[in-house]
Structure formats: C-alpha cells, structure tokens
Amino acid sequence: MTDYTRLLPEHEVKKIGEHDLHLEIFEGTPVHDAEATTKKPPLLFVHGAYTGSWMWSKYIPHFVQHGWTCYVMNLRSHYKSRVMDMTKITFDDYLEDIREVLAGINEPPVLIGFSMGGILSQKIAETVILAGLIVIDSSLSKEVHELIPYPESNRITPGIIIPAPVRDELTSIDETADDIAFQRKYLQMESSKAFSTFSVMFGADGGVSINGDLIHCPSLVIKAVSCEDEDQRGKLTAKQLHAEYAGLWDTTHTGLLVGQRYMEAVDIILKWLHRQQSFELTENLAK
C-alpha cells in the first residue's frame, strides 16, 4: 500500500489554539513568468468527516508545484490534532476551528472544502471575507436537500459516535485496492452531534441552511456524479452559491480526492484559479 502522506513535499507544522489543531503549511514553489509576477492568495483545505489532512495528500504536490501556498488543516480530534471526547464535539465546534485557523493567515485565502468540509466552508463563507470558495462533493445545504431529497430508505439513526467506515470492498469504479487501503489506514470515528446537525441522512432536522446571497467571493462547485439526481444536486448547489459547476460523471465521493481520476478535479481547480483575474496583481518586470 502506498502511503501518500510520505510523499508530500517539505512543509511546516503548527499546532493551533487550545485544541492543538494540526496545521500543515506548504510553501508554493516560485513560478517564474517572463512578463509578469502574479500574487496568489493562499489556499486553505478543509477535510471531510472521518478523515484529516492526509486525505489531500494526492492534491497538495500539484498546487505547490504551480506556486500556490497551501494550508492544510485538521479539525479538532482528527488525524494529528489532539484527541478529544468525540461524543461532545459539535458542528459549531468545527466552524470555530476553521475561524481559528483563518485568524492566523495573513490574507483572505481560497477556502477549499470536501464533503462535510464543504458545508462547513459554505457556512464560513457567509460571514468571512475570502478570496474564493471551492466545494468538492459537499454535503448538501438544507435548501438543496429540500428540492431533491435523499431517499428515506437510505437514512441512518446514529449512536453517540459514528464509527469509521469499514470500506471492505476491494475496489470502486475509480479507486484501486491500493487507494482504498490508503484510506482504510487512516479513517476514524466521527462526531454524531456534528452529523446530526448537517446530514439529513444521519438524523439532521433539515440540515444546515446556507444563504448564498451572503457569499460574495468567486466560487466553484465540483460534484461526483453517478445519476441525474446527483448532477442536479450539484447544479443546485452551484446556483445557490452563484458558482461555476463541474460534474464528474462515473466518479465516487472519495475517489475525487484519492482515486484514479483525482487529477481531473485538480485540473479543474487549477484552471479555475487561473481564471480569477481578481487574484492577480501584475507587476511589469521591465519597470
């Protein structure tokens, strides 16, 4: 099994705040342009449920190579953050963790959230100035779920914690056995209180409401798509956020980050970042 955390570029590690949030900082490799110097905002990556910064291990080298400085955080009691009582952790605690990390970054970043990190990032974007917002197969907002709800038969009643997914399948349509073994090594339990706030699938009463009119930064929605309903959920999320949309058919939720087609999502993000002219503060080197 390839452990992609061992292939990451050199980086700085900080422990943030009273909960010792584990933050990894990767400096972007300087990219020399013959005519202009482009100032790029930092990127802040927020992982999903059951995971941690390790879930971004395939992504990070590509953004560093293109000159983007990456802050890759861990929510409390995830991966190498200090272990806490998971039965007491709430959705609002996770929002507090993101705000705490944001407070230590000198300029507004592009916030990139996956799954649970996606709905957390949307909620943060309502009240925080960001250079951009990218959500990857985000958990649904209350408004989107009301329009195209998940089937009642798929819903689960959680206990005091939610155990780590077993992932006992050998492969998926876009993940090899090696990809799944990598996840299985690090997957962990998750907060039931957090899930029961944002996920209707796990007992939430409607989920988390998002007011897209409060989000003023450029935004991008990427969705793993297996059926028309999933594609529509992605498009509705993009409409709610006034965002661009990219649906990747025949990919899986986790495969978007660690599967065999992860580079398709990375390329979409890199091209979208490049198009955001507001990021660019051009200096003519000839002056």
mmCIF file of C-alpha atoms in Angstrom:
data_model
loop_
_atom_site.group_PDB
_atom_site.id
_atom_site.type_symbol
_atom_site.label_atom_id
_atom_site.label_comp_id
_atom_site.label_asym_id
_atom_site.label_seq_id
_atom_site.Cartn_x
_atom_site.Cartn_y
_atom_site.Cartn_z
ATOM 1 C CA MET A 1 0.000 0.000 0.000
ATOM 2 C CA THR A 2 1.309 3.426 -0.940
ATOM 3 C CA ASP A 3 1.136 5.869 1.939
ATOM 4 C CA TYR A 4 0.800 9.191 0.119
ATOM 5 C CA THR A 5 1.451 11.190 3.300
ATOM 6 C CA ARG A 6 5.067 10.069 2.990
ATOM 7 C CA LEU A 7 5.332 11.538 -0.499
ATOM 8 C CA LEU A 8 4.300 15.068 0.499
ATOM 9 C CA PRO A 9 6.682 17.981 -0.136
ATOM 10 C CA GLU A 10 8.631 19.510 2.763
ATOM 11 C CA HIS A 11 6.365 21.567 4.954
ATOM 12 C CA GLU A 12 5.998 23.392 8.247
ATOM 13 C CA VAL A 13 3.757 22.063 11.015
ATOM 14 C CA LYS A 14 1.991 24.217 13.592
ATOM 15 C CA LYS A 15 -0.315 23.427 16.498
ATOM 16 C CA ILE A 16 -3.133 25.977 16.637
ATOM 17 C CA GLY A 17 -5.095 27.096 19.706
ATOM 18 C CA GLU A 18 -6.166 25.287 22.848
ATOM 19 C CA HIS A 19 -7.272 22.202 20.893
ATOM 20 C CA ASP A 20 -3.862 21.766 19.240
ATOM 21 C CA LEU A 21 -5.257 21.768 15.736
ATOM 22 C CA HIS A 22 -2.659 20.175 13.469
ATOM 23 C CA LEU A 23 -1.893 22.547 10.586
ATOM 24 C CA GLU A 24 0.456 21.720 7.716
ATOM 25 C CA ILE A 25 1.833 24.616 5.641
ATOM 26 C CA PHE A 26 3.347 24.016 2.213
ATOM 27 C CA GLU A 27 5.095 26.966 0.560
ATOM 28 C CA GLY A 28 4.324 27.271 -3.137
ATOM 29 C CA THR A 29 7.264 26.774 -5.455
ATOM 30 C CA PRO A 30 8.131 30.123 -7.123
ATOM 31 C CA VAL A 31 6.899 30.122 -10.712
ATOM 32 C CA HIS A 32 8.862 32.444 -12.971
ATOM 33 C CA ASP A 33 6.918 34.320 -15.596
ATOM 34 C CA ALA A 34 8.794 36.207 -18.284
ATOM 35 C CA GLU A 35 6.407 39.176 -18.317
ATOM 36 C CA ALA A 36 4.597 39.374 -15.026
ATOM 37 C CA THR A 37 4.671 38.416 -11.409
ATOM 38 C CA THR A 38 1.350 37.111 -10.120
ATOM 39 C CA LYS A 39 0.392 37.313 -6.486
ATOM 40 C CA LYS A 40 -1.597 34.287 -5.466
ATOM 41 C CA PRO A 41 -3.735 34.045 -2.331
ATOM 42 C CA PRO A 42 -3.081 31.078 -0.050
ATOM 43 C CA LEU A 43 -5.298 28.013 -0.238
ATOM 44 C CA LEU A 44 -6.887 26.588 2.914
ATOM 45 C CA PHE A 45 -8.011 22.951 2.669
ATOM 46 C CA VAL A 46 -10.741 21.595 4.995
ATOM 47 C CA HIS A 47 -11.205 17.835 5.098
ATOM 48 C CA GLY A 48 -14.437 15.857 5.394
ATOM 49 C CA ALA A 49 -15.846 13.550 8.052
ATOM 50 C CA TYR A 50 -13.785 10.574 9.276
ATOM 51 C CA THR A 51 -10.611 11.952 7.694
ATOM 52 C CA GLY A 52 -7.920 14.603 8.060
ATOM 53 C CA SER A 53 -5.271 16.475 6.132
ATOM 54 C CA TRP A 54 -3.989 13.117 4.863
ATOM 55 C CA MET A 55 -6.996 12.958 2.529
ATOM 56 C CA TRP A 56 -5.446 15.799 0.457
ATOM 57 C CA SER A 57 -2.099 14.024 0.014
ATOM 58 C CA LYS A 58 -2.500 13.447 -3.733
ATOM 59 C CA TYR A 59 -3.654 17.039 -4.340
ATOM 60 C CA ILE A 60 -1.111 19.109 -2.476
ATOM 61 C CA PRO A 61 2.041 18.467 -4.580
ATOM 62 C CA HIS A 62 0.282 19.751 -7.730
ATOM 63 C CA PHE A 63 -0.789 23.050 -6.154
ATOM 64 C CA VAL A 64 2.639 23.586 -4.586
ATOM 65 C CA GLN A 65 4.253 22.921 -7.962
ATOM 66 C CA HIS A 66 2.095 25.649 -9.524
ATOM 67 C CA GLY A 67 3.127 28.191 -6.913
ATOM 68 C CA TRP A 68 0.188 28.006 -4.521
ATOM 69 C CA THR A 69 0.933 28.086 -0.797
ATOM 70 C CA CYS A 70 -1.287 25.501 0.877
ATOM 71 C CA TYR A 71 -2.587 25.494 4.444
ATOM 72 C CA VAL A 72 -3.977 22.029 5.193
ATOM 73 C CA MET A 73 -5.826 21.923 8.499
ATOM 74 C CA ASN A 74 -7.217 19.241 10.771
ATOM 75 C CA LEU A 75 -10.381 19.778 12.763
ATOM 76 C CA ARG A 76 -10.252 19.018 16.480
ATOM 77 C CA SER A 77 -9.678 15.355 17.315
ATOM 78 C CA HIS A 78 -8.871 14.483 13.687
ATOM 79 C CA TYR A 79 -5.621 12.884 12.436
ATOM 80 C CA LYS A 80 -2.781 14.560 14.375
ATOM 81 C CA SER A 81 -4.860 17.153 16.232
ATOM 82 C CA ARG A 82 -5.199 16.435 19.952
ATOM 83 C CA VAL A 83 -7.614 13.588 20.689
ATOM 84 C CA MET A 84 -10.794 14.757 22.438
ATOM 85 C CA ASP A 85 -14.136 13.311 23.523
ATOM 86 C CA MET A 86 -15.836 12.861 20.143
ATOM 87 C CA THR A 87 -19.259 12.480 21.779
ATOM 88 C CA LYS A 88 -19.193 16.169 22.769
ATOM 89 C CA ILE A 89 -17.917 17.754 19.553
ATOM 90 C CA THR A 90 -20.436 19.756 17.533
ATOM 91 C CA PHE A 91 -20.785 21.277 14.058
ATOM 92 C CA ASP A 92 -20.266 24.724 15.630
ATOM 93 C CA ASP A 93 -17.007 23.497 17.185
ATOM 94 C CA TYR A 94 -15.745 22.691 13.692
ATOM 95 C CA LEU A 95 -16.758 26.169 12.481
ATOM 96 C CA GLU A 96 -14.786 27.611 15.398
ATOM 97 C CA ASP A 97 -11.742 25.530 14.360
ATOM 98 C CA ILE A 98 -11.810 26.931 10.820
ATOM 99 C CA ARG A 99 -12.171 30.500 12.097
ATOM 100 C CA GLU A 100 -9.217 29.928 14.413
ATOM 101 C CA VAL A 101 -7.004 28.785 11.547
ATOM 102 C CA LEU A 102 -8.224 31.632 9.313
ATOM 103 C CA ALA A 103 -7.247 34.132 12.008
ATOM 104 C CA GLY A 104 -3.631 33.010 11.685
ATOM 105 C CA ILE A 105 -3.440 33.505 7.909
ATOM 106 C CA ASN A 106 -2.339 36.992 6.915
ATOM 107 C CA GLU A 107 -4.639 37.416 3.907
ATOM 108 C CA PRO A 108 -8.001 36.025 2.762
ATOM 109 C CA PRO A 109 -7.446 32.554 1.320
ATOM 110 C CA VAL A 110 -9.323 30.469 -1.174
ATOM 111 C CA LEU A 111 -11.240 28.055 1.064
ATOM 112 C CA ILE A 112 -11.468 24.520 -0.323
ATOM 113 C CA GLY A 113 -13.784 22.079 1.452
ATOM 114 C CA PHE A 114 -14.582 18.440 0.789
ATOM 115 C CA SER A 115 -17.800 16.679 1.883
ATOM 116 C CA MET A 116 -18.519 17.804 5.479
ATOM 117 C CA GLY A 117 -15.722 20.328 4.959
ATOM 118 C CA GLY A 118 -17.754 21.632 2.018
ATOM 119 C CA ILE A 119 -20.835 22.541 4.042
ATOM 120 C CA LEU A 120 -18.595 23.933 6.807
ATOM 121 C CA SER A 121 -16.827 26.088 4.202
ATOM 122 C CA GLN A 122 -20.126 27.355 2.792
ATOM 123 C CA LYS A 123 -21.240 28.393 6.281
ATOM 124 C CA ILE A 124 -17.920 30.136 6.929
ATOM 125 C CA ALA A 125 -18.148 31.989 3.597
ATOM 126 C CA GLU A 126 -21.374 33.674 4.699
ATOM 127 C CA THR A 127 -19.516 35.747 7.291
ATOM 128 C CA VAL A 128 -15.810 35.780 6.364
ATOM 129 C CA ILE A 129 -14.026 37.609 3.552
ATOM 130 C CA LEU A 130 -12.441 35.014 1.273
ATOM 131 C CA ALA A 131 -10.526 35.201 -1.995
ATOM 132 C CA GLY A 132 -12.582 32.283 -3.270
ATOM 133 C CA LEU A 133 -14.647 29.264 -2.294
ATOM 134 C CA ILE A 134 -14.366 25.755 -3.756
ATOM 135 C CA VAL A 135 -16.547 22.886 -2.542
ATOM 136 C CA ILE A 136 -15.881 19.315 -3.646
ATOM 137 C CA ASP A 137 -18.777 16.858 -3.375
ATOM 138 C CA SER A 138 -20.083 18.908 -0.472
ATOM 139 C CA SER A 139 -22.710 17.766 1.967
ATOM 140 C CA LEU A 140 -25.980 19.348 0.882
ATOM 141 C CA SER A 141 -27.457 22.519 2.287
ATOM 142 C CA LYS A 142 -30.966 22.439 3.720
ATOM 143 C CA GLU A 143 -32.270 24.305 0.666
ATOM 144 C CA VAL A 144 -30.782 21.919 -1.895
ATOM 145 C CA HIS A 145 -31.911 18.848 0.031
ATOM 146 C CA GLU A 146 -35.467 20.175 0.189
ATOM 147 C CA LEU A 147 -35.526 20.392 -3.616
ATOM 148 C CA ILE A 148 -34.028 16.920 -4.301
ATOM 149 C CA PRO A 149 -34.066 14.916 -1.034
ATOM 150 C CA TYR A 150 -32.213 11.679 -0.493
ATOM 151 C CA PRO A 151 -34.434 8.584 -0.312
ATOM 152 C CA GLU A 152 -35.943 7.920 3.121
ATOM 153 C CA SER A 153 -34.745 4.307 2.953
ATOM 154 C CA ASN A 154 -31.087 5.385 2.993
ATOM 155 C CA ARG A 155 -31.279 7.205 6.309
ATOM 156 C CA ILE A 156 -29.401 6.069 9.433
ATOM 157 C CA THR A 157 -30.047 6.662 13.135
ATOM 158 C CA PRO A 158 -26.641 7.469 14.669
ATOM 159 C CA GLY A 159 -25.409 6.447 18.124
ATOM 160 C CA ILE A 160 -23.250 8.622 20.405
ATOM 161 C CA ILE A 161 -20.434 8.472 17.841
ATOM 162 C CA ILE A 162 -20.293 7.302 14.254
ATOM 163 C CA PRO A 163 -17.728 4.534 13.682
ATOM 164 C CA ALA A 164 -15.204 4.795 10.883
ATOM 165 C CA PRO A 165 -16.427 3.422 7.542
ATOM 166 C CA VAL A 166 -15.296 -0.185 7.089
ATOM 167 C CA ARG A 167 -14.500 0.105 3.365
ATOM 168 C CA ASP A 168 -14.300 -3.666 2.987
ATOM 169 C CA GLU A 169 -14.843 -3.516 -0.777
ATOM 170 C CA LEU A 170 -11.777 -4.282 -2.865
ATOM 171 C CA THR A 171 -12.217 -1.566 -5.491
ATOM 172 C CA SER A 172 -14.708 1.020 -6.750
ATOM 173 C CA ILE A 173 -15.300 2.426 -10.225
ATOM 174 C CA ASP A 174 -12.493 4.961 -9.751
ATOM 175 C CA GLU A 175 -10.469 3.602 -6.807
ATOM 176 C CA THR A 176 -7.965 0.763 -6.819
ATOM 177 C CA ALA A 177 -7.402 -1.626 -3.932
ATOM 178 C CA ASP A 178 -4.341 0.485 -3.091
ATOM 179 C CA ASP A 179 -6.434 3.684 -2.973
ATOM 180 C CA ILE A 180 -8.923 2.065 -0.595
ATOM 181 C CA ALA A 181 -6.181 0.530 1.573
ATOM 182 C CA PHE A 182 -4.674 4.019 1.988
ATOM 183 C CA GLN A 183 -7.986 5.367 3.277
ATOM 184 C CA ARG A 184 -8.592 2.342 5.485
ATOM 185 C CA LYS A 185 -5.279 3.018 7.246
ATOM 186 C CA TYR A 186 -6.380 6.458 8.446
ATOM 187 C CA LEU A 187 -10.216 6.538 8.573
ATOM 188 C CA GLN A 188 -11.514 7.314 12.066
ATOM 189 C CA MET A 189 -14.743 7.775 14.026
ATOM 190 C CA GLU A 190 -16.791 10.942 13.611
ATOM 191 C CA SER A 191 -18.911 13.169 15.811
ATOM 192 C CA SER A 192 -22.543 12.120 15.930
ATOM 193 C CA LYS A 193 -23.589 15.593 17.103
ATOM 194 C CA ALA A 194 -21.962 17.206 14.079
ATOM 195 C CA PHE A 195 -23.526 14.720 11.671
ATOM 196 C CA SER A 196 -26.957 15.155 13.201
ATOM 197 C CA THR A 197 -26.683 18.898 12.510
ATOM 198 C CA PHE A 198 -25.680 18.896 8.853
ATOM 199 C CA SER A 199 -26.695 15.490 7.468
ATOM 200 C CA VAL A 200 -30.334 14.547 6.961
ATOM 201 C CA MET A 201 -29.032 11.051 6.201
ATOM 202 C CA PHE A 202 -27.877 10.893 9.864
ATOM 203 C CA GLY A 203 -30.856 12.435 11.615
ATOM 204 C CA ALA A 204 -30.486 16.154 10.984
ATOM 205 C CA ASP A 205 -33.712 18.124 11.077
ATOM 206 C CA GLY A 206 -33.471 19.628 7.615
ATOM 207 C CA GLY A 207 -29.728 20.257 7.666
ATOM 208 C CA VAL A 208 -27.698 23.480 7.584
ATOM 209 C CA SER A 209 -29.260 26.473 5.851
ATOM 210 C CA ILE A 210 -26.988 28.450 3.519
ATOM 211 C CA ASN A 211 -27.704 31.999 2.337
ATOM 212 C CA GLY A 212 -25.862 32.260 -0.942
ATOM 213 C CA ASP A 213 -26.591 35.986 -1.154
ATOM 214 C CA LEU A 214 -24.179 36.468 1.764
ATOM 215 C CA ILE A 215 -21.324 34.824 -0.159
ATOM 216 C CA HIS A 216 -19.584 37.378 -2.363
ATOM 217 C CA CYS A 217 -16.367 35.630 -3.395
ATOM 218 C CA PRO A 218 -15.967 33.736 -6.686
ATOM 219 C CA SER A 219 -16.984 30.107 -6.170
ATOM 220 C CA LEU A 220 -16.670 26.708 -7.783
ATOM 221 C CA VAL A 221 -18.669 23.522 -7.150
ATOM 222 C CA ILE A 222 -17.267 20.105 -8.142
ATOM 223 C CA LYS A 223 -19.526 17.060 -7.834
ATOM 224 C CA ALA A 224 -19.057 13.307 -8.108
ATOM 225 C CA VAL A 225 -21.963 12.234 -10.295
ATOM 226 C CA SER A 226 -23.500 8.786 -10.536
ATOM 227 C CA CYS A 227 -27.045 9.688 -11.634
ATOM 228 C CA GLU A 228 -29.188 12.587 -12.815
ATOM 229 C CA ASP A 229 -30.343 13.410 -9.276
ATOM 230 C CA GLU A 230 -26.729 13.809 -8.111
ATOM 231 C CA ASP A 231 -25.967 16.047 -11.082
ATOM 232 C CA GLN A 232 -28.997 18.184 -10.238
ATOM 233 C CA ARG A 233 -27.925 18.430 -6.586
ATOM 234 C CA GLY A 234 -24.538 19.711 -7.748
ATOM 235 C CA LYS A 235 -26.084 22.225 -10.122
ATOM 236 C CA LEU A 236 -28.471 23.478 -7.428
ATOM 237 C CA THR A 237 -25.568 23.922 -5.005
ATOM 238 C CA ALA A 238 -23.740 25.944 -7.657
ATOM 239 C CA LYS A 239 -26.854 28.045 -8.270
ATOM 240 C CA GLN A 240 -27.224 28.700 -4.557
ATOM 241 C CA LEU A 241 -23.595 29.849 -4.310
ATOM 242 C CA HIS A 242 -23.617 31.732 -7.660
ATOM 243 C CA ALA A 243 -20.768 29.402 -8.556
ATOM 244 C CA GLU A 244 -19.321 27.693 -11.603
ATOM 245 C CA TYR A 245 -20.150 23.985 -11.774
ATOM 246 C CA ALA A 246 -18.262 20.872 -12.852
ATOM 247 C CA GLY A 247 -19.926 17.471 -12.543
ATOM 248 C CA LEU A 248 -17.619 14.480 -12.988
ATOM 249 C CA TRP A 249 -19.681 11.521 -14.144
ATOM 250 C CA ASP A 250 -18.813 7.997 -13.019
ATOM 251 C CA THR A 251 -16.624 9.099 -10.143
ATOM 252 C CA THR A 252 -17.107 8.379 -6.444
ATOM 253 C CA HIS A 253 -17.206 10.649 -3.405
ATOM 254 C CA THR A 254 -13.787 9.633 -2.045
ATOM 255 C CA GLY A 255 -12.408 8.843 -5.476
ATOM 256 C CA LEU A 256 -12.460 12.573 -6.304
ATOM 257 C CA LEU A 257 -9.641 13.048 -3.785
ATOM 258 C CA VAL A 258 -7.715 9.783 -3.741
ATOM 259 C CA GLY A 259 -8.958 7.781 -6.738
ATOM 260 C CA GLN A 260 -7.557 7.216 -10.196
ATOM 261 C CA ARG A 261 -9.315 10.270 -11.682
ATOM 262 C CA TYR A 262 -8.355 12.762 -8.978
ATOM 263 C CA MET A 263 -6.278 14.769 -11.467
ATOM 264 C CA GLU A 264 -9.446 15.717 -13.349
ATOM 265 C CA ALA A 265 -10.644 17.600 -10.272
ATOM 266 C CA VAL A 266 -7.194 19.088 -9.656
ATOM 267 C CA ASP A 267 -7.010 20.361 -13.248
ATOM 268 C CA ILE A 268 -10.477 21.921 -12.982
ATOM 269 C CA ILE A 269 -9.432 23.734 -9.805
ATOM 270 C CA LEU A 270 -6.093 24.933 -11.242
ATOM 271 C CA LYS A 271 -7.781 26.308 -14.366
ATOM 272 C CA TRP A 272 -10.493 27.981 -12.293
ATOM 273 C CA LEU A 273 -7.895 29.578 -10.029
ATOM 274 C CA HIS A 274 -6.005 30.830 -13.068
ATOM 275 C CA ARG A 275 -9.158 32.481 -14.417
ATOM 276 C CA GLN A 276 -9.795 34.515 -11.309
ATOM 277 C CA GLN A 277 -8.326 37.764 -12.547
ATOM 278 C CA SER A 278 -9.055 39.418 -9.214
ATOM 279 C CA PHE A 279 -6.239 37.394 -7.706
ATOM 280 C CA GLU A 280 -3.686 38.884 -9.993
ATOM 281 C CA LEU A 281 -1.636 41.899 -9.038
ATOM 282 C CA THR A 282 0.542 42.241 -12.070
ATOM 283 C CA GLU A 283 3.876 43.973 -11.999
ATOM 284 C CA ASN A 284 5.725 44.693 -15.184
ATOM 285 C CA LEU A 285 9.221 43.404 -14.602
ATOM 286 C CA ALA A 286 10.517 45.796 -17.201
ATOM 287 C CA LYS A 287 9.786 48.793 -14.946
#
